[in-house]
Amino acid sequence: MLAQFTNKLIGFVLTMLAAAVLVFVVLEVLPGDPALVMLGPDAQPDTLAALREQLGLNQPVVFRFLSWIAGMLWGDFGISYAYNVPVLGLVADRLAVTLPLALMAILITVVLALGLGVFAAANSQRLRGQLVMAFTQFGIAIPSFWFGLLLILLFAIHLGWFPAGGFPEWSKDPIASLHALVLPACALALVQAAILTRVTRSALLEVLHEDFVRTARAKGLTRREVLWRHALQNALVPIATVMGLQFASLVAGTIVIENVFALPGLGRLIFLAVEQRDLVVVRVIVVLLVGMVILMNYLVDIAYLFIDPRLRTRRA
Amino acid sequence: MALLEVEHLTVSLPTSDGWVHPVDDVSFTVSRGEILSIVGESGCGKSTTALAVMRLLAENVRIAGQIRLDGADLLQLSEAEMCALRGNRISMIFQEPMTALNPVKTIGFQIMEPLLVHTSMSRTEAREKAIDLLARVGIDQPARRINAYPHQLSGGQRQRIVIAMALACEPDLIVADEPTTALDTTVQRQILDLLLRLVSETSIALMLITHNLAVVSEVADRVMVMYGGRITETGPTSDVLAHPIHPYTKGLIGALPRADLPPGERLVPIAGVVPRLVDMPSGCALADRCPAVIDACRRARPAERMIRPAHQAACIRA
Ligand SMILES: Nc1ncnc2c1ncn2[C@@H]1O[C@H](COP(=O)(O)OP(=O)(O)OP(=O)(O)O)[C@@H](O)[C@H]1O
Ligand SMILES: [Mg+2]
């Protein structure tokens, strides 16, 4: 098992490196001169040249790439062109909003999807099971920003249970901060939960045809016990796979949702940084987001080993 | 009163061509300590009969008749009451040991499960008992093996686990549906011996479904021959095998592999194939294949008649 962990860890590091190269190259190729954006269209050519020199934009590409990577390894993520502060602090502040938001959305997704998926599988022949499936169709079809607006309208403006937007800092009132994340997390989770419910249901229905389910019933377990104790774990491999894939779209979804709910997260930061050609910031955030997605898939790979004992010994 | 009394059991399935009856008006009994063997060609309704007794058929299947265990009709029980019986008073052993166990749970978990569901044992007690059971079904180093997963065991060992699970709560009746068919011949022998030993040590009744007449002749007290969802002949094993009455039984016995035939050359019991359920004849189910058929056979379904003591057959020509 340990060897498998190490192998997967090496894979993780290599993927991260490849992602960093890709991000760097893409941003290098993209048109747009940060110095020009900073100084505005009326800038004098010599001021422009001086600024480019100062930002290190004149050095060879390979050198800049290596010094960027080396810097990050030492915890130096560069200085934001636009804000003129270290990127690390800037990003860390925003991460403190986006990460909890994403985690809360995942939690809601998993709880909803497993509950509804098991329910829909247990009642696949009945109307109530079909109803759940119909609802998931809605969930998949509704764009998350629009659902977010609906949530604001109903729960913030109409009922006043949640704030309509904004985010109080964690250090001031952690409960209020969590509270502010509930609606955006729900808006993010809807689509994902709808997809995952369908996956859970179909994976379970497949497992329920297997012989060991009948064996478990012959032991005197009720249908429900068989579903939770025997079938679910067997269905978990496809469920975890889809969850890993969904995480990427969930992260992408935060960019939209943070704008809808005016949350000072990474999504908003990258939105502004792209506008301002703040390449240093864009680069770091993209690498960070990619890293989060790769890390999630790494965790899913590890989860397989816990879910299915047959994978522990065979695949090395 | 026999332990299990099945009366006029009919199982009906909806199909696009209307209702069909994989088990059609079947009655039999099994007494305590008795081994009843059910034989017949593939598709004659053996497994369906077994699953009906367990009440484990699909939800869209209708079961009519009576299945009495110690006088109480199982078909009248609620699903919850039935759950309390399954694995406790009646348990089942399946044909495919490779797929009958949950691949992601340890065998210990799976053997302890009926104990935890049906008795008031604590986890530690159930674990002790599971180790005992593993030893009883002939698994080496049971205390270590209890943490193994099914894929770490051979087919024969897995069937031993399934047997241990079936025995866990000391049931009154075990329904074994071709428990050795999927195993190697040498292993078949061992598993069969094990099952017989365990059954004879207690007064467990055994309903043993098999294709193998050699096994029947060796172990069964009584044998029941099925064809087309109906019983064609029932009686004491030695009597049925030595003096078969029904042409179908005669055909089956003729189909025993013989030393004078090249190995692998298996005779068809009787020429022809089993009719599909949707076009089951209204008279004798065997009419289209029977060498002794007369017109009357096609007219009405033959009733089971006592031909010799305790030996019945459903053939008007007997
Ligand atoms: N769910 C079902 N849907 C349709 N037909 C079914 C179903 N279950 C059983 N049958 C049919 O009922 C008949 C009896 O099947 P059953 O499995 O009881 O036979 P069997 O005697 O156990 O055969 P085998 O020796 O192959 O195990 C078969 O013709 C089968 O095709
Ligand atoms: Mg069968």
PDB file of C-alpha atoms in Angstrom, chain A residues 51-311:
ATOM      1  CA  LEU A  51       9.213  49.421 -16.260  1.00  0.00           C
ATOM      2  CA  ARG A  52       9.632  46.348 -18.406  1.00  0.00           C
ATOM      3  CA  GLU A  53      13.246  46.157 -17.261  1.00  0.00           C
ATOM      4  CA  GLN A  54      12.166  46.560 -13.631  1.00  0.00           C
ATOM      5  CA  LEU A  55       9.509  43.824 -13.917  1.00  0.00           C
ATOM      6  CA  GLY A  56      12.122  41.509 -15.422  1.00  0.00           C
ATOM      7  CA  LEU A  57      10.163  41.129 -18.636  1.00  0.00           C
ATOM      8  CA  ASN A  58      13.318  41.459 -20.757  1.00  0.00           C
ATOM      9  CA  GLN A  59      15.039  38.357 -19.398  1.00  0.00           C
ATOM     10  CA  PRO A  60      15.013  35.108 -21.425  1.00  0.00           C
ATOM     11  CA  VAL A  61      11.845  33.015 -21.035  1.00  0.00           C
ATOM     12  CA  VAL A  62      13.558  29.957 -19.581  1.00  0.00           C
ATOM     13  CA  PHE A  63      15.317  32.045 -16.976  1.00  0.00           C
ATOM     14  CA  ARG A  64      12.058  33.694 -15.958  1.00  0.00           C
ATOM     15  CA  PHE A  65      10.304  30.345 -15.733  1.00  0.00           C
ATOM     16  CA  LEU A  66      12.991  28.810 -13.562  1.00  0.00           C
ATOM     17  CA  SER A  67      13.210  31.792 -11.259  1.00  0.00           C
ATOM     18  CA  TRP A  68       9.407  31.741 -10.931  1.00  0.00           C
ATOM     19  CA  ILE A  69       9.390  28.040  -9.949  1.00  0.00           C
ATOM     20  CA  ALA A  70      12.365  28.446  -7.633  1.00  0.00           C
ATOM     21  CA  GLY A  71      10.749  31.473  -6.036  1.00  0.00           C
ATOM     22  CA  MET A  72       7.536  29.588  -5.370  1.00  0.00           C
ATOM     23  CA  LEU A  73       9.446  26.720  -3.785  1.00  0.00           C
ATOM     24  CA  TRP A  74      10.974  29.264  -1.405  1.00  0.00           C
ATOM     25  CA  GLY A  75       7.601  30.812  -0.694  1.00  0.00           C
ATOM     26  CA  ASP A  76       8.235  33.871  -2.879  1.00  0.00           C
ATOM     27  CA  PHE A  77       5.300  34.141  -5.260  1.00  0.00           C
ATOM     28  CA  GLY A  78       6.267  37.524  -6.682  1.00  0.00           C
ATOM     29  CA  ILE A  79       4.787  40.992  -6.397  1.00  0.00           C
ATOM     30  CA  SER A  80       1.436  41.857  -7.926  1.00  0.00           C
ATOM     31  CA  TYR A  81       1.857  44.435 -10.721  1.00  0.00           C
ATOM     32  CA  ALA A  82      -1.535  45.918 -10.007  1.00  0.00           C
ATOM     33  CA  TYR A  83      -1.663  45.976  -6.207  1.00  0.00           C
ATOM     34  CA  ASN A  84       2.055  46.205  -5.616  1.00  0.00           C
ATOM     35  CA  VAL A  85       1.867  43.750  -2.687  1.00  0.00           C
ATOM     36  CA  PRO A  86       3.279  40.191  -2.377  1.00  0.00           C
ATOM     37  CA  VAL A  87       1.076  37.754  -4.277  1.00  0.00           C
ATOM     38  CA  LEU A  88       1.313  35.203  -1.469  1.00  0.00           C
ATOM     39  CA  GLY A  89      -0.563  37.341   1.047  1.00  0.00           C
ATOM     40  CA  LEU A  90      -3.056  38.457  -1.568  1.00  0.00           C
ATOM     41  CA  VAL A  91      -3.836  34.915  -2.639  1.00  0.00           C
ATOM     42  CA  ALA A  92      -3.838  33.524   0.911  1.00  0.00           C
ATOM     43  CA  ASP A  93      -6.504  36.025   1.975  1.00  0.00           C
ATOM     44  CA  ARG A  94      -8.713  35.082  -0.943  1.00  0.00           C
ATOM     45  CA  LEU A  95      -8.096  31.377  -0.473  1.00  0.00           C
ATOM     46  CA  ALA A  96      -9.558  31.729   3.015  1.00  0.00           C
ATOM     47  CA  VAL A  97     -12.861  32.454   1.297  1.00  0.00           C
ATOM     48  CA  THR A  98     -12.739  30.173  -1.722  1.00  0.00           C
ATOM     49  CA  LEU A  99     -11.466  27.038  -0.011  1.00  0.00           C
ATOM     50  CA  PRO A 100     -14.185  26.956   2.679  1.00  0.00           C
ATOM     51  CA  LEU A 101     -16.725  27.774  -0.006  1.00  0.00           C
ATOM     52  CA  ALA A 102     -15.592  24.856  -2.163  1.00  0.00           C
ATOM     53  CA  LEU A 103     -15.447  22.476   0.794  1.00  0.00           C
ATOM     54  CA  MET A 104     -18.914  23.468   1.936  1.00  0.00           C
ATOM     55  CA  ALA A 105     -20.227  22.970  -1.589  1.00  0.00           C
ATOM     56  CA  ILE A 106     -18.634  19.516  -1.744  1.00  0.00           C
ATOM     57  CA  LEU A 107     -20.114  18.591   1.604  1.00  0.00           C
ATOM     58  CA  ILE A 108     -23.585  19.648   0.492  1.00  0.00           C
ATOM     59  CA  THR A 109     -23.105  17.824  -2.814  1.00  0.00           C
ATOM     60  CA  VAL A 110     -22.047  14.563  -1.178  1.00  0.00           C
ATOM     61  CA  VAL A 111     -24.724  14.544   1.508  1.00  0.00           C
ATOM     62  CA  LEU A 112     -27.487  15.397  -0.961  1.00  0.00           C
ATOM     63  CA  ALA A 113     -26.262  13.073  -3.688  1.00  0.00           C
ATOM     64  CA  LEU A 114     -25.753  10.031  -1.476  1.00  0.00           C
ATOM     65  CA  GLY A 115     -29.044  10.522   0.322  1.00  0.00           C
ATOM     66  CA  LEU A 116     -31.082  11.174  -2.810  1.00  0.00           C
ATOM     67  CA  GLY A 117     -29.150   8.635  -4.891  1.00  0.00           C
ATOM     68  CA  VAL A 118     -29.753   5.830  -2.392  1.00  0.00           C
ATOM     69  CA  PHE A 119     -33.381   6.888  -2.086  1.00  0.00           C
ATOM     70  CA  ALA A 120     -33.840   6.953  -5.864  1.00  0.00           C
ATOM     71  CA  ALA A 121     -32.191   3.544  -6.235  1.00  0.00           C
ATOM     72  CA  ALA A 122     -34.285   2.026  -3.443  1.00  0.00           C
ATOM     73  CA  ASN A 123     -37.433   3.401  -5.048  1.00  0.00           C
ATOM     74  CA  SER A 124     -36.453   3.037  -8.691  1.00  0.00           C
ATOM     75  CA  GLN A 125     -39.765   1.361  -9.566  1.00  0.00           C
ATOM     76  CA  ARG A 126     -41.894   3.853  -7.665  1.00  0.00           C
ATOM     77  CA  LEU A 127     -43.149   7.340  -8.384  1.00  0.00           C
ATOM     78  CA  ARG A 128     -41.091   8.961  -5.629  1.00  0.00           C
ATOM     79  CA  GLY A 129     -37.882   7.580  -7.129  1.00  0.00           C
ATOM     80  CA  GLN A 130     -38.880   8.912 -10.538  1.00  0.00           C
ATOM     81  CA  LEU A 131     -39.639  12.297  -8.978  1.00  0.00           C
ATOM     82  CA  VAL A 132     -36.110  12.554  -7.613  1.00  0.00           C
ATOM     83  CA  MET A 133     -34.802  11.842 -11.096  1.00  0.00           C
ATOM     84  CA  ALA A 134     -37.039  14.552 -12.557  1.00  0.00           C
ATOM     85  CA  PHE A 135     -35.674  17.031 -10.020  1.00  0.00           C
ATOM     86  CA  THR A 136     -32.108  16.184 -10.949  1.00  0.00           C
ATOM     87  CA  GLN A 137     -32.982  17.077 -14.551  1.00  0.00           C
ATOM     88  CA  PHE A 138     -33.910  20.540 -13.319  1.00  0.00           C
ATOM     89  CA  GLY A 139     -30.748  20.744 -11.228  1.00  0.00           C
ATOM     90  CA  ILE A 140     -28.600  19.971 -14.234  1.00  0.00           C
ATOM     91  CA  ALA A 141     -30.446  22.376 -16.521  1.00  0.00           C
ATOM     92  CA  ILE A 142     -30.482  25.444 -14.225  1.00  0.00           C
ATOM     93  CA  PRO A 143     -27.370  27.650 -14.584  1.00  0.00           C
ATOM     94  CA  SER A 144     -25.755  28.134 -11.182  1.00  0.00           C
ATOM     95  CA  PHE A 145     -25.598  31.946 -11.361  1.00  0.00           C
ATOM     96  CA  TRP A 146     -29.320  32.075 -12.011  1.00  0.00           C
ATOM     97  CA  PHE A 147     -30.019  29.658  -9.176  1.00  0.00           C
ATOM     98  CA  GLY A 148     -27.786  31.849  -7.013  1.00  0.00           C
ATOM     99  CA  LEU A 149     -29.922  34.871  -7.878  1.00  0.00           C
ATOM    100  CA  LEU A 150     -33.081  32.918  -7.041  1.00  0.00           C
ATOM    101  CA  LEU A 151     -31.599  31.945  -3.682  1.00  0.00           C
ATOM    102  CA  ILE A 152     -30.732  35.574  -2.962  1.00  0.00           C
ATOM    103  CA  LEU A 153     -34.227  36.665  -3.912  1.00  0.00           C
ATOM    104  CA  LEU A 154     -35.946  34.087  -1.736  1.00  0.00           C
ATOM    105  CA  PHE A 155     -33.694  33.560   1.278  1.00  0.00           C
ATOM    106  CA  ALA A 156     -31.922  36.908   1.508  1.00  0.00           C
ATOM    107  CA  ILE A 157     -34.327  39.532   0.255  1.00  0.00           C
ATOM    108  CA  HIS A 158     -37.674  37.884   0.890  1.00  0.00           C
ATOM    109  CA  LEU A 159     -37.077  35.836   4.018  1.00  0.00           C
ATOM    110  CA  GLY A 160     -33.968  37.599   5.267  1.00  0.00           C
ATOM    111  CA  TRP A 161     -32.403  34.387   6.603  1.00  0.00           C
ATOM    112  CA  PHE A 162     -29.055  34.887   4.906  1.00  0.00           C
ATOM    113  CA  PRO A 163     -27.030  37.891   3.727  1.00  0.00           C
ATOM    114  CA  ALA A 164     -27.438  38.711   0.037  1.00  0.00           C
ATOM    115  CA  GLY A 165     -23.695  38.997  -0.482  1.00  0.00           C
ATOM    116  CA  GLY A 166     -20.417  40.179   0.977  1.00  0.00           C
ATOM    117  CA  PHE A 167     -18.214  38.422   3.462  1.00  0.00           C
ATOM    118  CA  PRO A 168     -17.296  39.391   7.057  1.00  0.00           C
ATOM    119  CA  GLU A 169     -13.710  38.426   7.870  1.00  0.00           C
ATOM    120  CA  TRP A 170     -13.121  35.146   9.691  1.00  0.00           C
ATOM    121  CA  SER A 171     -11.258  36.847  12.530  1.00  0.00           C
ATOM    122  CA  LYS A 172     -14.216  39.073  13.354  1.00  0.00           C
ATOM    123  CA  ASP A 173     -17.113  36.636  13.432  1.00  0.00           C
ATOM    124  CA  PRO A 174     -16.494  33.109  12.146  1.00  0.00           C
ATOM    125  CA  ILE A 175     -20.162  32.135  12.469  1.00  0.00           C
ATOM    126  CA  ALA A 176     -21.233  35.081  10.333  1.00  0.00           C
ATOM    127  CA  SER A 177     -18.549  34.170   7.790  1.00  0.00           C
ATOM    128  CA  LEU A 178     -19.846  30.609   7.545  1.00  0.00           C
ATOM    129  CA  HIS A 179     -23.366  31.957   7.340  1.00  0.00           C
ATOM    130  CA  ALA A 180     -22.395  34.134   4.387  1.00  0.00           C
ATOM    131  CA  LEU A 181     -21.075  31.087   2.533  1.00  0.00           C
ATOM    132  CA  VAL A 182     -24.230  28.964   2.842  1.00  0.00           C
ATOM    133  CA  LEU A 183     -26.196  30.406  -0.087  1.00  0.00           C
ATOM    134  CA  PRO A 184     -23.265  30.524  -2.538  1.00  0.00           C
ATOM    135  CA  ALA A 185     -22.293  26.977  -1.537  1.00  0.00           C
ATOM    136  CA  CYS A 186     -25.858  25.820  -2.211  1.00  0.00           C
ATOM    137  CA  ALA A 187     -25.844  27.558  -5.584  1.00  0.00           C
ATOM    138  CA  LEU A 188     -22.590  25.814  -6.462  1.00  0.00           C
ATOM    139  CA  ALA A 189     -23.710  22.440  -5.140  1.00  0.00           C
ATOM    140  CA  LEU A 190     -27.018  22.202  -6.996  1.00  0.00           C
ATOM    141  CA  VAL A 191     -25.672  21.097 -10.381  1.00  0.00           C
ATOM    142  CA  GLN A 192     -23.017  18.870  -8.884  1.00  0.00           C
ATOM    143  CA  ALA A 193     -25.476  17.220  -6.505  1.00  0.00           C
ATOM    144  CA  ALA A 194     -27.912  16.635  -9.362  1.00  0.00           C
ATOM    145  CA  ILE A 195     -25.226  14.938 -11.453  1.00  0.00           C
ATOM    146  CA  LEU A 196     -23.847  12.927  -8.559  1.00  0.00           C
ATOM    147  CA  THR A 197     -27.332  11.776  -7.523  1.00  0.00           C
ATOM    148  CA  ARG A 198     -27.818  10.252 -10.954  1.00  0.00           C
ATOM    149  CA  VAL A 199     -24.410   8.619 -10.851  1.00  0.00           C
ATOM    150  CA  THR A 200     -25.058   7.242  -7.365  1.00  0.00           C
ATOM    151  CA  ARG A 201     -28.409   5.844  -8.389  1.00  0.00           C
ATOM    152  CA  SER A 202     -27.187   4.102 -11.510  1.00  0.00           C
ATOM    153  CA  ALA A 203     -24.065   2.741  -9.806  1.00  0.00           C
ATOM    154  CA  LEU A 204     -26.228   1.350  -7.003  1.00  0.00           C
ATOM    155  CA  LEU A 205     -28.770  -0.173  -9.365  1.00  0.00           C
ATOM    156  CA  GLU A 206     -25.957  -1.975 -11.122  1.00  0.00           C
ATOM    157  CA  VAL A 207     -24.571  -3.318  -7.848  1.00  0.00           C
ATOM    158  CA  LEU A 208     -28.020  -4.401  -6.680  1.00  0.00           C
ATOM    159  CA  HIS A 209     -28.087  -7.002  -9.456  1.00  0.00           C
ATOM    160  CA  GLU A 210     -25.022  -8.734  -8.102  1.00  0.00           C
ATOM    161  CA  ASP A 211     -25.180 -12.097  -6.394  1.00  0.00           C
ATOM    162  CA  PHE A 212     -23.772 -10.933  -3.080  1.00  0.00           C
ATOM    163  CA  VAL A 213     -26.780  -8.681  -2.627  1.00  0.00           C
ATOM    164  CA  ARG A 214     -28.991 -11.758  -2.701  1.00  0.00           C
ATOM    165  CA  THR A 215     -26.654 -13.486  -0.257  1.00  0.00           C
ATOM    166  CA  ALA A 216     -26.969 -10.546   2.104  1.00  0.00           C
ATOM    167  CA  ARG A 217     -30.757 -10.676   1.821  1.00  0.00           C
ATOM    168  CA  ALA A 218     -30.661 -14.433   2.502  1.00  0.00           C
ATOM    169  CA  LYS A 219     -28.873 -13.630   5.761  1.00  0.00           C
ATOM    170  CA  GLY A 220     -31.899 -11.670   6.900  1.00  0.00           C
ATOM    171  CA  LEU A 221     -30.826  -8.112   6.132  1.00  0.00           C
ATOM    172  CA  THR A 222     -33.550  -5.719   5.068  1.00  0.00           C
ATOM    173  CA  ARG A 223     -33.376  -4.016   1.688  1.00  0.00           C
ATOM    174  CA  ARG A 224     -32.269  -0.826   3.337  1.00  0.00           C
ATOM    175  CA  GLU A 225     -29.507  -2.542   5.323  1.00  0.00           C
ATOM    176  CA  VAL A 226     -28.261  -4.230   2.167  1.00  0.00           C
ATOM    177  CA  LEU A 227     -28.233  -0.916   0.343  1.00  0.00           C
ATOM    178  CA  TRP A 228     -26.227   0.981   2.955  1.00  0.00           C
ATOM    179  CA  ARG A 229     -23.975  -1.792   4.279  1.00  0.00           C
ATOM    180  CA  HIS A 230     -23.257  -3.827   1.175  1.00  0.00           C
ATOM    181  CA  ALA A 231     -24.208  -2.055  -2.029  1.00  0.00           C
ATOM    182  CA  LEU A 232     -23.023   1.489  -1.347  1.00  0.00           C
ATOM    183  CA  GLN A 233     -19.358   0.702  -0.785  1.00  0.00           C
ATOM    184  CA  ASN A 234     -19.313  -1.302  -4.005  1.00  0.00           C
ATOM    185  CA  ALA A 235     -20.859   1.597  -5.881  1.00  0.00           C
ATOM    186  CA  LEU A 236     -18.384   4.066  -4.401  1.00  0.00           C
ATOM    187  CA  VAL A 237     -15.613   3.654  -6.981  1.00  0.00           C
ATOM    188  CA  PRO A 238     -17.592   5.210  -9.864  1.00  0.00           C
ATOM    189  CA  ILE A 239     -19.063   7.765  -7.447  1.00  0.00           C
ATOM    190  CA  ALA A 240     -15.610   8.871  -6.260  1.00  0.00           C
ATOM    191  CA  THR A 241     -14.359   9.043  -9.862  1.00  0.00           C
ATOM    192  CA  VAL A 242     -17.139  11.389 -10.869  1.00  0.00           C
ATOM    193  CA  MET A 243     -16.630  13.455  -7.709  1.00  0.00           C
ATOM    194  CA  GLY A 244     -12.988  13.966  -8.645  1.00  0.00           C
ATOM    195  CA  LEU A 245     -14.006  15.190 -12.104  1.00  0.00           C
ATOM    196  CA  GLN A 246     -16.743  17.381 -10.695  1.00  0.00           C
ATOM    197  CA  PHE A 247     -14.328  19.175  -8.427  1.00  0.00           C
ATOM    198  CA  ALA A 248     -12.753  20.937 -11.410  1.00  0.00           C
ATOM    199  CA  SER A 249     -16.080  22.340 -12.573  1.00  0.00           C
ATOM    200  CA  LEU A 250     -16.928  23.255  -9.008  1.00  0.00           C
ATOM    201  CA  VAL A 251     -13.716  25.277  -8.762  1.00  0.00           C
ATOM    202  CA  ALA A 252     -14.508  26.946 -12.067  1.00  0.00           C
ATOM    203  CA  GLY A 253     -18.012  27.616 -10.766  1.00  0.00           C
ATOM    204  CA  THR A 254     -16.637  29.595  -7.802  1.00  0.00           C
ATOM    205  CA  ILE A 255     -15.417  32.288 -10.221  1.00  0.00           C
ATOM    206  CA  VAL A 256     -18.985  32.954 -11.322  1.00  0.00           C
ATOM    207  CA  ILE A 257     -20.633  32.501  -7.950  1.00  0.00           C
ATOM    208  CA  GLU A 258     -18.172  34.746  -6.118  1.00  0.00           C
ATOM    209  CA  ASN A 259     -19.089  37.485  -8.528  1.00  0.00           C
ATOM    210  CA  VAL A 260     -22.813  36.895  -8.017  1.00  0.00           C
ATOM    211  CA  PHE A 261     -22.463  36.986  -4.227  1.00  0.00           C
ATOM    212  CA  ALA A 262     -19.701  39.630  -4.145  1.00  0.00           C
ATOM    213  CA  LEU A 263     -17.373  37.355  -2.195  1.00  0.00           C
ATOM    214  CA  PRO A 264     -13.703  38.421  -2.007  1.00  0.00           C
ATOM    215  CA  GLY A 265     -12.386  35.029  -3.130  1.00  0.00           C
ATOM    216  CA  LEU A 266      -9.898  33.716  -5.650  1.00  0.00           C
ATOM    217  CA  GLY A 267     -12.532  33.747  -8.349  1.00  0.00           C
ATOM    218  CA  ARG A 268     -13.036  37.481  -8.058  1.00  0.00           C
ATOM    219  CA  LEU A 269      -9.322  38.089  -7.744  1.00  0.00           C
ATOM    220  CA  ILE A 270      -8.500  36.181 -10.926  1.00  0.00           C
ATOM    221  CA  PHE A 271     -11.355  37.943 -12.704  1.00  0.00           C
ATOM    222  CA  LEU A 272      -9.870  41.338 -11.867  1.00  0.00           C
ATOM    223  CA  ALA A 273      -6.267  40.228 -12.388  1.00  0.00           C
ATOM    224  CA  VAL A 274      -7.018  39.077 -15.925  1.00  0.00           C
ATOM    225  CA  GLU A 275      -8.616  42.409 -16.662  1.00  0.00           C
ATOM    226  CA  GLN A 276      -5.572  44.259 -15.368  1.00  0.00           C
ATOM    227  CA  ARG A 277      -3.045  41.904 -17.045  1.00  0.00           C
ATOM    228  CA  ASP A 278      -1.650  41.213 -13.589  1.00  0.00           C
ATOM    229  CA  LEU A 279       0.183  38.185 -14.964  1.00  0.00           C
ATOM    230  CA  VAL A 280       2.018  37.312 -11.764  1.00  0.00           C
ATOM    231  CA  VAL A 281      -1.252  36.977  -9.901  1.00  0.00           C
ATOM    232  CA  VAL A 282      -3.062  35.150 -12.717  1.00  0.00           C
ATOM    233  CA  ARG A 283      -0.222  32.652 -12.983  1.00  0.00           C
ATOM    234  CA  VAL A 284      -0.180  31.827  -9.298  1.00  0.00           C
ATOM    235  CA  ILE A 285      -3.931  31.508  -9.024  1.00  0.00           C
ATOM    236  CA  VAL A 286      -4.177  29.272 -12.066  1.00  0.00           C
ATOM    237  CA  VAL A 287      -1.404  27.040 -10.757  1.00  0.00           C
ATOM    238  CA  LEU A 288      -3.132  26.968  -7.401  1.00  0.00           C
ATOM    239  CA  LEU A 289      -6.501  26.042  -8.894  1.00  0.00           C
ATOM    240  CA  VAL A 290      -4.900  23.397 -11.071  1.00  0.00           C
ATOM    241  CA  GLY A 291      -3.071  22.147  -7.991  1.00  0.00           C
ATOM    242  CA  MET A 292      -6.308  21.879  -6.054  1.00  0.00           C
ATOM    243  CA  VAL A 293      -7.906  19.860  -8.826  1.00  0.00           C
ATOM    244  CA  ILE A 294      -4.914  17.558  -9.186  1.00  0.00           C
ATOM    245  CA  LEU A 295      -4.733  17.129  -5.428  1.00  0.00           C
ATOM    246  CA  MET A 296      -8.390  16.198  -5.374  1.00  0.00           C
ATOM    247  CA  ASN A 297      -7.843  13.548  -8.025  1.00  0.00           C
ATOM    248  CA  TYR A 298      -4.847  12.287  -6.108  1.00  0.00           C
ATOM    249  CA  LEU A 299      -7.061  11.949  -3.038  1.00  0.00           C
ATOM    250  CA  VAL A 300      -9.642  10.110  -5.130  1.00  0.00           C
ATOM    251  CA  ASP A 301      -6.948   7.685  -6.294  1.00  0.00           C
ATOM    252  CA  ILE A 302      -6.041   7.052  -2.682  1.00  0.00           C
ATOM    253  CA  ALA A 303      -9.692   6.706  -1.751  1.00  0.00           C
ATOM    254  CA  TYR A 304      -9.990   3.830  -4.259  1.00  0.00           C
ATOM    255  CA  LEU A 305      -7.515   1.876  -2.178  1.00  0.00           C
ATOM    256  CA  PHE A 306      -9.699   2.258   0.880  1.00  0.00           C
ATOM    257  CA  ILE A 307     -12.920   1.522  -0.965  1.00  0.00           C
ATOM    258  CA  ASP A 308     -11.863  -1.626  -2.780  1.00  0.00           C
ATOM    259  CA  PRO A 309      -9.418  -4.056  -1.157  1.00  0.00           C
ATOM    260  CA  ARG A 310      -8.814  -5.762  -4.507  1.00  0.00           C
ATOM    261  CA  LEU A 311      -6.966  -2.662  -5.733  1.00  0.00           C
TER     262      LEU A 311
END
